[in-house]
Coordinates of C-alpha atoms and ligand atoms in Angstrom, one line a residue:
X480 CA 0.0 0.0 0.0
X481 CA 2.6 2.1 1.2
X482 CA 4.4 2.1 -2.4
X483 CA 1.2 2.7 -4.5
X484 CA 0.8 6.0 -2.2
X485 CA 4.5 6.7 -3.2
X486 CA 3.9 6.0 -6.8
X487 CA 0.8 8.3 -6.6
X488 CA 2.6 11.2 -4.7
X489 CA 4.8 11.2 -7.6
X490 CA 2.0 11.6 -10.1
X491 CA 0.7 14.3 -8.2
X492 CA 3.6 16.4 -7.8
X493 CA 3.8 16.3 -12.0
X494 CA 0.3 17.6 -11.6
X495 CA 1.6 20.5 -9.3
X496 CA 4.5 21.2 -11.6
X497 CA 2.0 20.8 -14.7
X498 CA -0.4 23.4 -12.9
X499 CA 2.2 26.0 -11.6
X500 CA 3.1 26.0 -15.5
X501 CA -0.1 26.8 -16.6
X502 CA -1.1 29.6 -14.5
X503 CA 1.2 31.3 -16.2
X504 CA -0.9 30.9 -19.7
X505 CA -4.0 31.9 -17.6
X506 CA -5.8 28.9 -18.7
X507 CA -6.6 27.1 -15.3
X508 CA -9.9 29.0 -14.5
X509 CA -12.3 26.5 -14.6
X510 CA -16.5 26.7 -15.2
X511 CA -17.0 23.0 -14.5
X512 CA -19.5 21.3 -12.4
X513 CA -16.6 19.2 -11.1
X514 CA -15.1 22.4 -9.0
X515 CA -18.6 22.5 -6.7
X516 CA -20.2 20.2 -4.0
X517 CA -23.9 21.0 -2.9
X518 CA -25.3 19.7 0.1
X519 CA -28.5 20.6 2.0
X520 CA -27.0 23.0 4.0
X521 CA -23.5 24.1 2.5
X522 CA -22.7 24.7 -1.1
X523 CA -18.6 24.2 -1.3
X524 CA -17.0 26.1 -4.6
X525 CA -13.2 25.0 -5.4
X526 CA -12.9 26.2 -7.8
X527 CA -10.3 28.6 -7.4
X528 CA -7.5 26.4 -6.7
X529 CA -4.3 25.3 -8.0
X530 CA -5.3 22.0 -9.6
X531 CA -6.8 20.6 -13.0
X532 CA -9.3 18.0 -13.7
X533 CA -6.6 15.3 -13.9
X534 CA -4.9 16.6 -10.6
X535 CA -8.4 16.4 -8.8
X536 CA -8.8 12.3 -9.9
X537 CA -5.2 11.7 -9.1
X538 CA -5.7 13.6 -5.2
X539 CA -9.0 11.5 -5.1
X540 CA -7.5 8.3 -5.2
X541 CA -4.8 9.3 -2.8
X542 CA -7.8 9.0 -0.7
X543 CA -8.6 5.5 -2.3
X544 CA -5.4 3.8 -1.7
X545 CA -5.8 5.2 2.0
X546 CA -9.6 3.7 2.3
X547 CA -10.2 6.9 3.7
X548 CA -14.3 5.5 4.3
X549 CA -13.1 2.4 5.6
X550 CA -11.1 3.4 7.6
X551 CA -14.1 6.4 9.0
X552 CA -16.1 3.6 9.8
X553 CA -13.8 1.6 11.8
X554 CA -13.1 4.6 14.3
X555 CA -17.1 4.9 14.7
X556 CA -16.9 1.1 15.0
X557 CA -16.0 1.2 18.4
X558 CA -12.5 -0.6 18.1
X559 CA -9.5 0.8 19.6
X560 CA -8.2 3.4 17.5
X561 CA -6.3 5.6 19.5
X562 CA -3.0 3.2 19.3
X563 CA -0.9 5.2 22.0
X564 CA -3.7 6.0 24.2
X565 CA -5.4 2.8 24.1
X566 CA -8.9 4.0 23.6
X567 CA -11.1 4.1 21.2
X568 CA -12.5 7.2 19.1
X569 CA -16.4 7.5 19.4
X570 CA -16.8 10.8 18.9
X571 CA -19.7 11.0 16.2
X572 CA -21.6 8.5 18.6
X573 CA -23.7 11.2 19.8
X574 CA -24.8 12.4 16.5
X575 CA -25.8 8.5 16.0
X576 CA -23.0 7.7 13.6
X577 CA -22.2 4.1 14.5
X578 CA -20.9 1.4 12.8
X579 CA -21.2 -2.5 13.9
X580 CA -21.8 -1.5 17.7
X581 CA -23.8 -3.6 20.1
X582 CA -26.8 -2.8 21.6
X583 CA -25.4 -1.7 25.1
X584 CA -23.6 1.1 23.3
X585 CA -26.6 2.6 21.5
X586 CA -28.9 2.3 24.5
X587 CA -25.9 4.4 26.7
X588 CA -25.9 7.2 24.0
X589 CA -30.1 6.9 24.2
X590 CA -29.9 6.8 28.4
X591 CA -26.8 10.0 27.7
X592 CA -29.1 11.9 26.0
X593 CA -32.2 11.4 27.9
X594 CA -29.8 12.6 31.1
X595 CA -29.0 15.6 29.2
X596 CA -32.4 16.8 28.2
X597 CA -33.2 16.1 32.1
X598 CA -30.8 18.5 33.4
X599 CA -31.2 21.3 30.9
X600 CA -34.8 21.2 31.2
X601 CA -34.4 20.9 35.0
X602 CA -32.3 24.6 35.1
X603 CA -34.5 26.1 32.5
X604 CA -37.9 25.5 34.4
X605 CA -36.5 26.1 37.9
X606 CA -36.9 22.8 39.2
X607 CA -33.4 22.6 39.8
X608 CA -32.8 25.3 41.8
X609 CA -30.1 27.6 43.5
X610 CA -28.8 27.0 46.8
X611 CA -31.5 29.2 48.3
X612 CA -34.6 28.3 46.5
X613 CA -33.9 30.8 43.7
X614 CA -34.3 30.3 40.0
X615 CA -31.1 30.5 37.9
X616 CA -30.9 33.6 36.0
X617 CA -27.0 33.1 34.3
X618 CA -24.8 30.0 33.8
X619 CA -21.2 29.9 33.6
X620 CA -19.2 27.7 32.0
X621 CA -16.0 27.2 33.1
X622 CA -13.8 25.1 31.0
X623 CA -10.5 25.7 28.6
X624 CA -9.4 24.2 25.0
X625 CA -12.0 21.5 23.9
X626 CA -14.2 22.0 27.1
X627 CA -14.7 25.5 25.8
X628 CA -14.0 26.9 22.3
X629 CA -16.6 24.6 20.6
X630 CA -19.7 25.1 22.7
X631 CA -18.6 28.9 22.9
X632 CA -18.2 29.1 19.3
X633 CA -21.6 27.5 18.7
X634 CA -23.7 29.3 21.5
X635 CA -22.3 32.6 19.9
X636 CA -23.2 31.9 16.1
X637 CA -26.8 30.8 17.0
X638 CA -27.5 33.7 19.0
X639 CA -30.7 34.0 17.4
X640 CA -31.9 30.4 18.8
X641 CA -31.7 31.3 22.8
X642 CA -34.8 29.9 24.2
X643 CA -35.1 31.3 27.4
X644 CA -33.6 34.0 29.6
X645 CA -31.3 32.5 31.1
X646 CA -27.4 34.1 30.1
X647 CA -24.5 32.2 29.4
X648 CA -21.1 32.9 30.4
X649 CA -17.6 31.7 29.7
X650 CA -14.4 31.6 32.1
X651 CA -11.1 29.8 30.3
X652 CA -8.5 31.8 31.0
X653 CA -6.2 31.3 34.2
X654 CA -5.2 35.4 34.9
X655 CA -8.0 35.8 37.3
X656 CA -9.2 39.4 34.8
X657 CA -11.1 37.1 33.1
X658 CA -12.8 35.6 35.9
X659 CA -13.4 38.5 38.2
X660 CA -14.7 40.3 35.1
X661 CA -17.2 38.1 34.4
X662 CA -18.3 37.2 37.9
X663 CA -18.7 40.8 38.7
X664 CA -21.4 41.5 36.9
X665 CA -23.5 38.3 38.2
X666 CA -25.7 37.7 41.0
X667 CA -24.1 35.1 43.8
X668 CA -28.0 33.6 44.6
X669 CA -28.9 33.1 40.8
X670 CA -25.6 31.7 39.2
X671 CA -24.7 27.9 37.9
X672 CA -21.4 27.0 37.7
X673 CA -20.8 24.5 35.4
X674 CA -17.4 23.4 35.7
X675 CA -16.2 21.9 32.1
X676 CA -12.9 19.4 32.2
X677 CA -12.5 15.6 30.9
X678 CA -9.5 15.2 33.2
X679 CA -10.9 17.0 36.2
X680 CA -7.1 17.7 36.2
X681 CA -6.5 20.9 34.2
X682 CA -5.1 23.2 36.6
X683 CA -6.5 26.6 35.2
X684 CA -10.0 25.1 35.0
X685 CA -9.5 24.1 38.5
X686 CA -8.1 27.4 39.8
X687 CA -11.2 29.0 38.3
X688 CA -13.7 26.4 39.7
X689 CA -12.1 27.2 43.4
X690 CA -12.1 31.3 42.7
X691 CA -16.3 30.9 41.7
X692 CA -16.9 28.8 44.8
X693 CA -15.1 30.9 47.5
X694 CA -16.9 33.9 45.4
X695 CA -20.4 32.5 45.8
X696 CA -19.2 31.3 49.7
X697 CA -17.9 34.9 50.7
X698 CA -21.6 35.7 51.3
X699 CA -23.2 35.2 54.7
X700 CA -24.1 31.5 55.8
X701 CA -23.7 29.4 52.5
X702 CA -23.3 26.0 53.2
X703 CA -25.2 24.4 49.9
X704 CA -23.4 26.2 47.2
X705 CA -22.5 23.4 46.0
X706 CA -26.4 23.1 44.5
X707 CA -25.1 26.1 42.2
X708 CA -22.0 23.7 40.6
X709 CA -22.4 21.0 37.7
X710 CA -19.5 18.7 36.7
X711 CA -19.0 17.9 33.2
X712 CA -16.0 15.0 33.5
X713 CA -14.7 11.3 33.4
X714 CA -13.2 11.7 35.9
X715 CA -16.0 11.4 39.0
X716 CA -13.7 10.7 42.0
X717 CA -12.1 14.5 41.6
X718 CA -15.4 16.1 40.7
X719 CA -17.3 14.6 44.1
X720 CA -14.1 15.7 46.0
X721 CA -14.7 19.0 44.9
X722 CA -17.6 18.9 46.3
X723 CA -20.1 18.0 43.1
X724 CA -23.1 15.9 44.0
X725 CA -22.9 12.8 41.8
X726 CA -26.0 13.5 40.5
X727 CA -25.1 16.3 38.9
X728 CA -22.1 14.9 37.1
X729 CA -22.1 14.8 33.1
X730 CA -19.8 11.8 32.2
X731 CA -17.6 12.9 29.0
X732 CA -16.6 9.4 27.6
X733 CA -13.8 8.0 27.7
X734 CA -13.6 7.7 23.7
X735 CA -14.5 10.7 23.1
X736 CA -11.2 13.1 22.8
X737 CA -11.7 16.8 24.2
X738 CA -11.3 18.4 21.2
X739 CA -14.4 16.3 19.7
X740 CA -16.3 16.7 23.0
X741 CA -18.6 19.6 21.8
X742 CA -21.0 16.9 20.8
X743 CA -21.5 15.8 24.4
X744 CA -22.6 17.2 28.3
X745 CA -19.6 19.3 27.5
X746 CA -22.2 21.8 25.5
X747 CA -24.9 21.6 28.9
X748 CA -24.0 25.5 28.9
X749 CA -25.1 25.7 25.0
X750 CA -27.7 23.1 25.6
X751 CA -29.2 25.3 28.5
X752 CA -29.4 28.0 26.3
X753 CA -30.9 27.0 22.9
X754 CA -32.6 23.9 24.3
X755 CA -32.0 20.3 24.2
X756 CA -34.4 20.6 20.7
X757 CA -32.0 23.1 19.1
X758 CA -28.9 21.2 20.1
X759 CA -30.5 18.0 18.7
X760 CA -30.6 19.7 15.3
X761 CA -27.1 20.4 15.9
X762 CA -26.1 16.8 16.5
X763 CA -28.5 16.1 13.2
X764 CA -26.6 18.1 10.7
X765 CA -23.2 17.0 12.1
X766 CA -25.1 13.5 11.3
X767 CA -25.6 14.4 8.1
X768 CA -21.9 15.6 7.7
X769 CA -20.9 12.4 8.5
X770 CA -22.9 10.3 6.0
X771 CA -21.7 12.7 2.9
X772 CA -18.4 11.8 4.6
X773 CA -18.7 8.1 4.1
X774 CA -20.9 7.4 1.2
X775 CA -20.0 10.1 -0.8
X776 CA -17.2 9.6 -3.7
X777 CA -13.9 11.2 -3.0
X778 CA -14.1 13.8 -5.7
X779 CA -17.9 14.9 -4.4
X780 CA -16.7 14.6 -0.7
X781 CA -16.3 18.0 0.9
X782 CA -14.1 17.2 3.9
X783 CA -11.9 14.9 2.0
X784 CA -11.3 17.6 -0.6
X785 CA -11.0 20.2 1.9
X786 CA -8.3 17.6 2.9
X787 CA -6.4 16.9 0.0
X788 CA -5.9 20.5 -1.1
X789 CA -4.4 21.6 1.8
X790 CA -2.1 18.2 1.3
X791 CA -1.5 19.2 -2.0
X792 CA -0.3 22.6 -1.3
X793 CA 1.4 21.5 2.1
X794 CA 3.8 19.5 -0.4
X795 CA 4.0 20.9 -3.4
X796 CA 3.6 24.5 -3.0
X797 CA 5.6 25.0 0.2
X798 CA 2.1 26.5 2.3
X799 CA 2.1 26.0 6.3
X800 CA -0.6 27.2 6.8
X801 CA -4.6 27.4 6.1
X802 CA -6.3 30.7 6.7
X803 CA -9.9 30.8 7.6
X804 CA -11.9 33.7 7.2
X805 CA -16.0 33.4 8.2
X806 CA -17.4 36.5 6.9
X807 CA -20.8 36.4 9.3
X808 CA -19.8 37.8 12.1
X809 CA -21.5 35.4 14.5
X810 CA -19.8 32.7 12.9
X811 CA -16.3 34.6 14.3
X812 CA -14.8 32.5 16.8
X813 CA -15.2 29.1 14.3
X814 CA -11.0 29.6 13.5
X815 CA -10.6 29.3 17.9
X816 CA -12.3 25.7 17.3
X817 CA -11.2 24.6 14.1
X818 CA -7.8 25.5 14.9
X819 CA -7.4 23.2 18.1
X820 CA -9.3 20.7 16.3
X821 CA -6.5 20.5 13.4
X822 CA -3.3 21.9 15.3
X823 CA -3.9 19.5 18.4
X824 CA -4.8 16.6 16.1
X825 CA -2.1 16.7 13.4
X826 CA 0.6 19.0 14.9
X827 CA 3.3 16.0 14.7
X828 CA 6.2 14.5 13.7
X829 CA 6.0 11.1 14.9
X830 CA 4.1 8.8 12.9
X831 CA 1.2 6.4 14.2
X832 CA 3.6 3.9 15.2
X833 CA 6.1 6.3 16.4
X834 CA 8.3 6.9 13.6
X835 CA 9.6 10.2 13.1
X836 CA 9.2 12.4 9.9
X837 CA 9.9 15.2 9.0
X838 CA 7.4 16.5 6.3
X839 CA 4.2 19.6 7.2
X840 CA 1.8 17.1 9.0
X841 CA -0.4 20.0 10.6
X842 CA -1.4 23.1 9.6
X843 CA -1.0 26.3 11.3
X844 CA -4.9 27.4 11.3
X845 CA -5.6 30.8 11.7
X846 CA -8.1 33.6 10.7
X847 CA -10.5 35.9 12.0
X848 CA -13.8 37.5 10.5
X849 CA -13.4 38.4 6.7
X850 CA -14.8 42.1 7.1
X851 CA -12.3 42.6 9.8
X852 CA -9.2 40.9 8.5
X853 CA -9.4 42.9 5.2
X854 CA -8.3 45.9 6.6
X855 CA -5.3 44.5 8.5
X856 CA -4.0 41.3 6.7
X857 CA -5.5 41.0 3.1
X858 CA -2.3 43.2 1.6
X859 CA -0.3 40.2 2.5
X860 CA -2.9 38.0 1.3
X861 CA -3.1 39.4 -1.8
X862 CA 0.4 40.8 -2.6
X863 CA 3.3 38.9 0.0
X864 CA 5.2 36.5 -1.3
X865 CA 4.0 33.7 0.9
X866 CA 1.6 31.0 -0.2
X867 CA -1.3 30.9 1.6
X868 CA -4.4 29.1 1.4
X869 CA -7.9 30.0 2.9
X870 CA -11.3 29.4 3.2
X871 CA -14.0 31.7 2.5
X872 CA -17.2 31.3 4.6
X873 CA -20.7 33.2 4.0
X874 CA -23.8 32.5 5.0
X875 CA -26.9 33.0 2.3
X876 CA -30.1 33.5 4.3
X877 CA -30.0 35.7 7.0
X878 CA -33.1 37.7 8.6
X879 CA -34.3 40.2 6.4
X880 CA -33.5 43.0 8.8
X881 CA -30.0 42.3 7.9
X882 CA -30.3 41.6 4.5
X883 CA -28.9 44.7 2.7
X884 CA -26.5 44.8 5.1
X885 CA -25.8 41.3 4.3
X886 CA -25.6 41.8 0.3
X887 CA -22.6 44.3 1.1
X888 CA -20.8 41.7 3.1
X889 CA -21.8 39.0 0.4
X890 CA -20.4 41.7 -2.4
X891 CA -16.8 42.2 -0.2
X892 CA -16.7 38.1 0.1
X893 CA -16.9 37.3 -3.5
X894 CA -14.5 40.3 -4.4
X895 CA -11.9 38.9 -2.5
X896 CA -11.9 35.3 -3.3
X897 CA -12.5 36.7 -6.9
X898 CA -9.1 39.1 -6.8
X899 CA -7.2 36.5 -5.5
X900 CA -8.0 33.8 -8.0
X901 CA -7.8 36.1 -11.0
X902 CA -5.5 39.0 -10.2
X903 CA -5.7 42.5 -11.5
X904 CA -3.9 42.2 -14.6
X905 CA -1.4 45.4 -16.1
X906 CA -4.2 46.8 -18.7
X907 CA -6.5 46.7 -15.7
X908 CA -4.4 49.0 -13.4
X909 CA -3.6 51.1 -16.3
X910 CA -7.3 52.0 -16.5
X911 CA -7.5 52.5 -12.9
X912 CA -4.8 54.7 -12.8
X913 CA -6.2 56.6 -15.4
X914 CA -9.7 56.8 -13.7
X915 CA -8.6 57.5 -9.9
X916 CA -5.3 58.6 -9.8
X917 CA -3.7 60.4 -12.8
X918 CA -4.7 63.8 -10.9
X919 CA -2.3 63.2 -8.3
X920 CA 0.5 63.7 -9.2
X921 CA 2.0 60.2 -8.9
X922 CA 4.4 58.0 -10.2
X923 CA 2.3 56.6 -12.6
X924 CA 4.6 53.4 -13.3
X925 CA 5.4 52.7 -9.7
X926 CA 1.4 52.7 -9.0
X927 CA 0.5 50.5 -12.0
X928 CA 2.7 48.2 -11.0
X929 CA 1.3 48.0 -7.7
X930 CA -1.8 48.2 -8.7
X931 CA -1.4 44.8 -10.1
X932 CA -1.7 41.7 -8.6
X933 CA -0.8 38.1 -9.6
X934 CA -3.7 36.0 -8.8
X935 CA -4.3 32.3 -8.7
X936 CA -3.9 32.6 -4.8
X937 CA -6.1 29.7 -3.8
X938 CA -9.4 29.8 -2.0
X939 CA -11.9 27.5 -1.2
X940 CA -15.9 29.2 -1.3
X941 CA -18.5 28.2 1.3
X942 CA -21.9 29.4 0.9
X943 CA -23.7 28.0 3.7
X944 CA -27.6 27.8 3.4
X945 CA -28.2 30.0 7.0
X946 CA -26.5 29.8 10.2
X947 CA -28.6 27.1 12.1
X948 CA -28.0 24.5 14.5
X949 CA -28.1 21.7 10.9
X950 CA -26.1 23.8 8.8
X951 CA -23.3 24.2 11.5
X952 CA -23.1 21.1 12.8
X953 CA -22.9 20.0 9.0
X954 CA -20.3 22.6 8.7
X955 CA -18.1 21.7 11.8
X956 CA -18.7 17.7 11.0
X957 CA -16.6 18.5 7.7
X958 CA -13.9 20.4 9.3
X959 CA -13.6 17.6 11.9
X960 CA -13.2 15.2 8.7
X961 CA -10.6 17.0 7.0
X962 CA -8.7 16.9 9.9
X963 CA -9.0 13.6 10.2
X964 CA -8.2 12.9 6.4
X965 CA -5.0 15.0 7.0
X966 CA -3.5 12.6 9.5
X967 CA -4.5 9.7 7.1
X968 CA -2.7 11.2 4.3
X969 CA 0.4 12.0 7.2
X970 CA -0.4 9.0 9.3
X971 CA -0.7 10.0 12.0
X972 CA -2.7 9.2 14.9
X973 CA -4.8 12.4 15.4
X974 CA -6.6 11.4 18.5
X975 CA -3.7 11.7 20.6
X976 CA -1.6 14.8 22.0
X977 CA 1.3 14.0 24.1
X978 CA 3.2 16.9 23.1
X979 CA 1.3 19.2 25.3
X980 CA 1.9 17.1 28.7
X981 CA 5.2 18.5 29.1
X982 CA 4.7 22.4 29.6
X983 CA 2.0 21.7 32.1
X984 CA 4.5 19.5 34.8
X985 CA 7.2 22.0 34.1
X986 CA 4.6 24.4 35.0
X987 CA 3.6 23.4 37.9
X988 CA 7.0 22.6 39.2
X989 CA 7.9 26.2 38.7
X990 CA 5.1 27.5 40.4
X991 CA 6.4 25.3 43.4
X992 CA 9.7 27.1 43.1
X993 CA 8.0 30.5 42.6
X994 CA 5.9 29.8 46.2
X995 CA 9.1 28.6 48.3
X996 CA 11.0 31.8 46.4
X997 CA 13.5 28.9 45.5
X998 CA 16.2 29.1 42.2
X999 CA 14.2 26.4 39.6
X1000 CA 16.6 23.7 39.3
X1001 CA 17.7 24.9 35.7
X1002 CA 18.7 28.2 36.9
X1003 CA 16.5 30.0 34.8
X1004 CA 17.4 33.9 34.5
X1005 CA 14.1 34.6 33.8
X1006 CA 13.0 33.6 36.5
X1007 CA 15.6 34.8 38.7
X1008 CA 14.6 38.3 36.9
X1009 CA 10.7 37.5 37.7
X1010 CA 11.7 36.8 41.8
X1011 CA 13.9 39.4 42.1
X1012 CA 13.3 42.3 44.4
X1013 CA 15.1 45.0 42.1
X1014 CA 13.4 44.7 38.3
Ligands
F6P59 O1 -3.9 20.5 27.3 C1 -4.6 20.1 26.2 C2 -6.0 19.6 26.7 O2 -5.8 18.3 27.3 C3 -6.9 19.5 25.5 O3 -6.8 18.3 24.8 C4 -8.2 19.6 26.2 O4 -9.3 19.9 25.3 C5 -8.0 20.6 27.2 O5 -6.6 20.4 27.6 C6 -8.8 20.6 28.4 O6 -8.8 19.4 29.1 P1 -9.9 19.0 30.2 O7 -11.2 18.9 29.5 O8 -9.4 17.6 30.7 O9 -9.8 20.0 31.2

């Protein structure tokens, strides 16, 4: 297998030399049917990238050779996927994407979901109640990395789907700002905690969990503030010691890695909010997302384009990185998520059975909203002399209060992916110059050639049908996909993250030697700067 892949790679980088050449002539814009996917909830135009027909049919069956479906269905199968952790990978269970699984798993994610609706409902209608008989007015959810970014990402960009009046809050970071900031504004008898952490071990989620129970304690008599605390966790023995009741522990499985966990108790805070309804669309759509993902062919599969592309250009053309750029503003913080999803999952250089290599296995993912990022980082993108490929997001149907507004965002989305496929050519700046800026004085050579731009910069185009609960989790479904498609093509195990165990034991052994005003044992200077009395 290994030496058909090698045989193909080899194919495909003629295809990258062939289509390098022929941008040059011009001749790569393409109107073909092949260069668009449409779902039900998200139109996907490629259109505007570096390849030919011949160059997509060779990627696709890169994805062939690697079973890429296959494969998919053995991780929702239930079988131990996650070599060096030992676990398996069942993260699409809760969106009922099973393969070959007994029974006693199905009925879990049934009982699961059951327990979820429970709770929520319970906060929403008061029956759960504070610790002095007072209905909850705000929820906080405290939680960091995959216990946060997703369901904050989500709850923001369905805004328009809150169900009740109940406000949700966030707390991730570990500089207390964040925290006091937030809790300041809250009332002690009418705030739920929910404290967000798979390990129950992650010391700035703890931290904060300690700083909102002495706050809500610092009150007066309060012996029962622990009615005002939810544990989303596996790991049950820390949470009670905190002080949870059991009851009101979410279990976050096992199997299901943090990063993946959105789909789970880890969104009670979201769930809360929109309703265990609204979130059920959510899980639907991501459902959906998974079943293009397996039955579709390769070169009509979104995430496994999405995929190969950035392969493609990760190899051939030299690019580190993958810029995303959602043009709604709601959908703004989708980059915070996608980015763990694909940096923590395929930032490696050890293969699945530990080998080490040395070729771009992850992508640096970054971005912001489009509107925004034009006026600081689109010069670059459009003139720098690094390679960088993006994806453009847009939503189509948004409420019609917004919908003039929205045809002026729509108009500065296709603009931009337009200009950086096609360029400005030299005859085109010309006439510019002529029109705006011949009466001012300039040098007109100097701004004519400025004026022009290359082109052929790829982008990928993704029209999205609205911004509901189907459509997103359609959306983030195919981003978790690619990702996973990405360590296929690297091979590497992308349920795993080792490389981030490190930092936190040196951390905390610093903050030992911080507390007893000790040297650290390497003799940092830093450090001896940050204890000394005189800086
Ligand atoms: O340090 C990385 C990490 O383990 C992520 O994988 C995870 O999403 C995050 O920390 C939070 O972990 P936990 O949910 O266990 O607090």
């Amino acid at each position: 297998m290994k030496k058909i892949f090698l045989n193909q790679l080899k194919n495909i980088k003629k295809d990258s030399l062939r289509c390098k050449k022929n941008l040059l002539k011009n001749n790569l814009f393409k109107n073909n049917n092949s260069f668009y996917i449409e779902t039900d909830y998200i139109f996907f135009d490629f259109s505007r990238n570096i390849i030919d027909l011949k160059t997509l049919n060779n990627l696709s069956s890169l994805a062939e050779i690697l079973e890429v479906k296959n494969n998919f269905k053995n991780i929702c199968s239930g079988n131990i996927t996650n070599k060096s952790e030992n676990k398996k990978t069942l993260h699409t269970a809760m969106r009922g994407t099973l393969f070959n699984l007994d029974k006693a798993i199905k009925d879990e994610v049934i009982d699961y979901k059951k327990n979820l609706r429970e709770i929520s409902d319970n906060i929403r209608s008061g029956k759960h109640k504070s610790f002095n008989g007072k209905k909850f007015t705000d929820v906080v959810s405290i939680g960091i990395g995959g216990s946060h970014f997703g369901t904050k990402m989500v709850f923001e960009a369905l805004n328009e789907y809150r169900v009740n009046k109940i406000n949700l809050h966030f707390i991730s970071n570990l500089d207390a700002t964040e925290a006091n900031e937030v809790l300041s504004n809250l009332n002690k008898d009418t705030t739920l905690f929910v404290i967000v952490s798979k390990s129950f071990k992650t010391s700035e989620t703890l931290e904060n969990a300690k700083l909102a129970k002495n706050w809500l304690k610092k009150q007066g008599n309060r012996k029962n503030v622990m009615k005002n605390f939810i544990a989303v966790t596996h790991n049950f023995e820390e949470a009670i010691k905190f002080g949870v009741d059991e009851r009101l522990i979410i279990d976050v499985w096992d199997s299901v890695g943090g990063r993946y966990s959105l789909w789970t108790g880890v969104s009670i805070g979201l769930i809360i909010s929109i309703g265990f309804k609204n979130f059920s669309k959510f899980l639907d759509g991501a459902a959906l997302g998974d079943k293009h993902f397996y039955s579709k062919k390769y070169s009509k599969n979104i995430p496994v384009i999405m995929a190969l592309l950035s392969f493609y250009y990760s190899r051939f053309f030299g690019s580190q990185s993958h810029l995303i750029l959602p043009y709604d503003y709601s959908l703004r913080l989708i980059v915070d998520h996608v980015q763990q999803v694909e940096m923590e999952s395929n930032g490696k250089s050890l293969d699945i059975n530990g080998k080490k290599f040395s070729n771009i296995s992850g992508n640096i993912v970054w971005g912001s909203n489009g509107i925004v990022l034009q006026h600081s980082i689109f010069q670059l993108l459009h003139q720098g002399n690094i390679f960088i490929p993006s994806d453009f997001i847009i939503s189509k149907n948004v409420s019609s209060r917004k919908k003039d507004n929205h045809h002026k965002v729509f108009s500065n989305f296709l603009a931009h992916i337009e200009t950086l496929n096609k360029g400005f050519s030299k005859k085109e700046a010309d006439d510019l110059y002529e029109k705006k800026y011949s009466k001012k004085g300039l040098d007109k050579e100097l701004v004519v050639k400025n004026l022009t731009l290359a082109g052929n910069r790829p982008a990928n185009a993704f029209l999205l049908k609205d911004i509901s609960p189907e459509t997103l989790g359609m959306l983030l479904s195919f981003y978790e996909h690619k990702t996973y498609v990405l360590g296929l093509l690297s091979d590497v195990n992308s349920f795993d993250q080792w490389g981030v165990e490190i930092g936190k034991i040196m951390a905390k052994d610093i903050y030992k030697d911080i507390k007893s005003s000790k040297d650290n044992k390497n003799g940092s200077v830093l450090l001896k700067k940050y204890l000394s009395k005189k800086f």
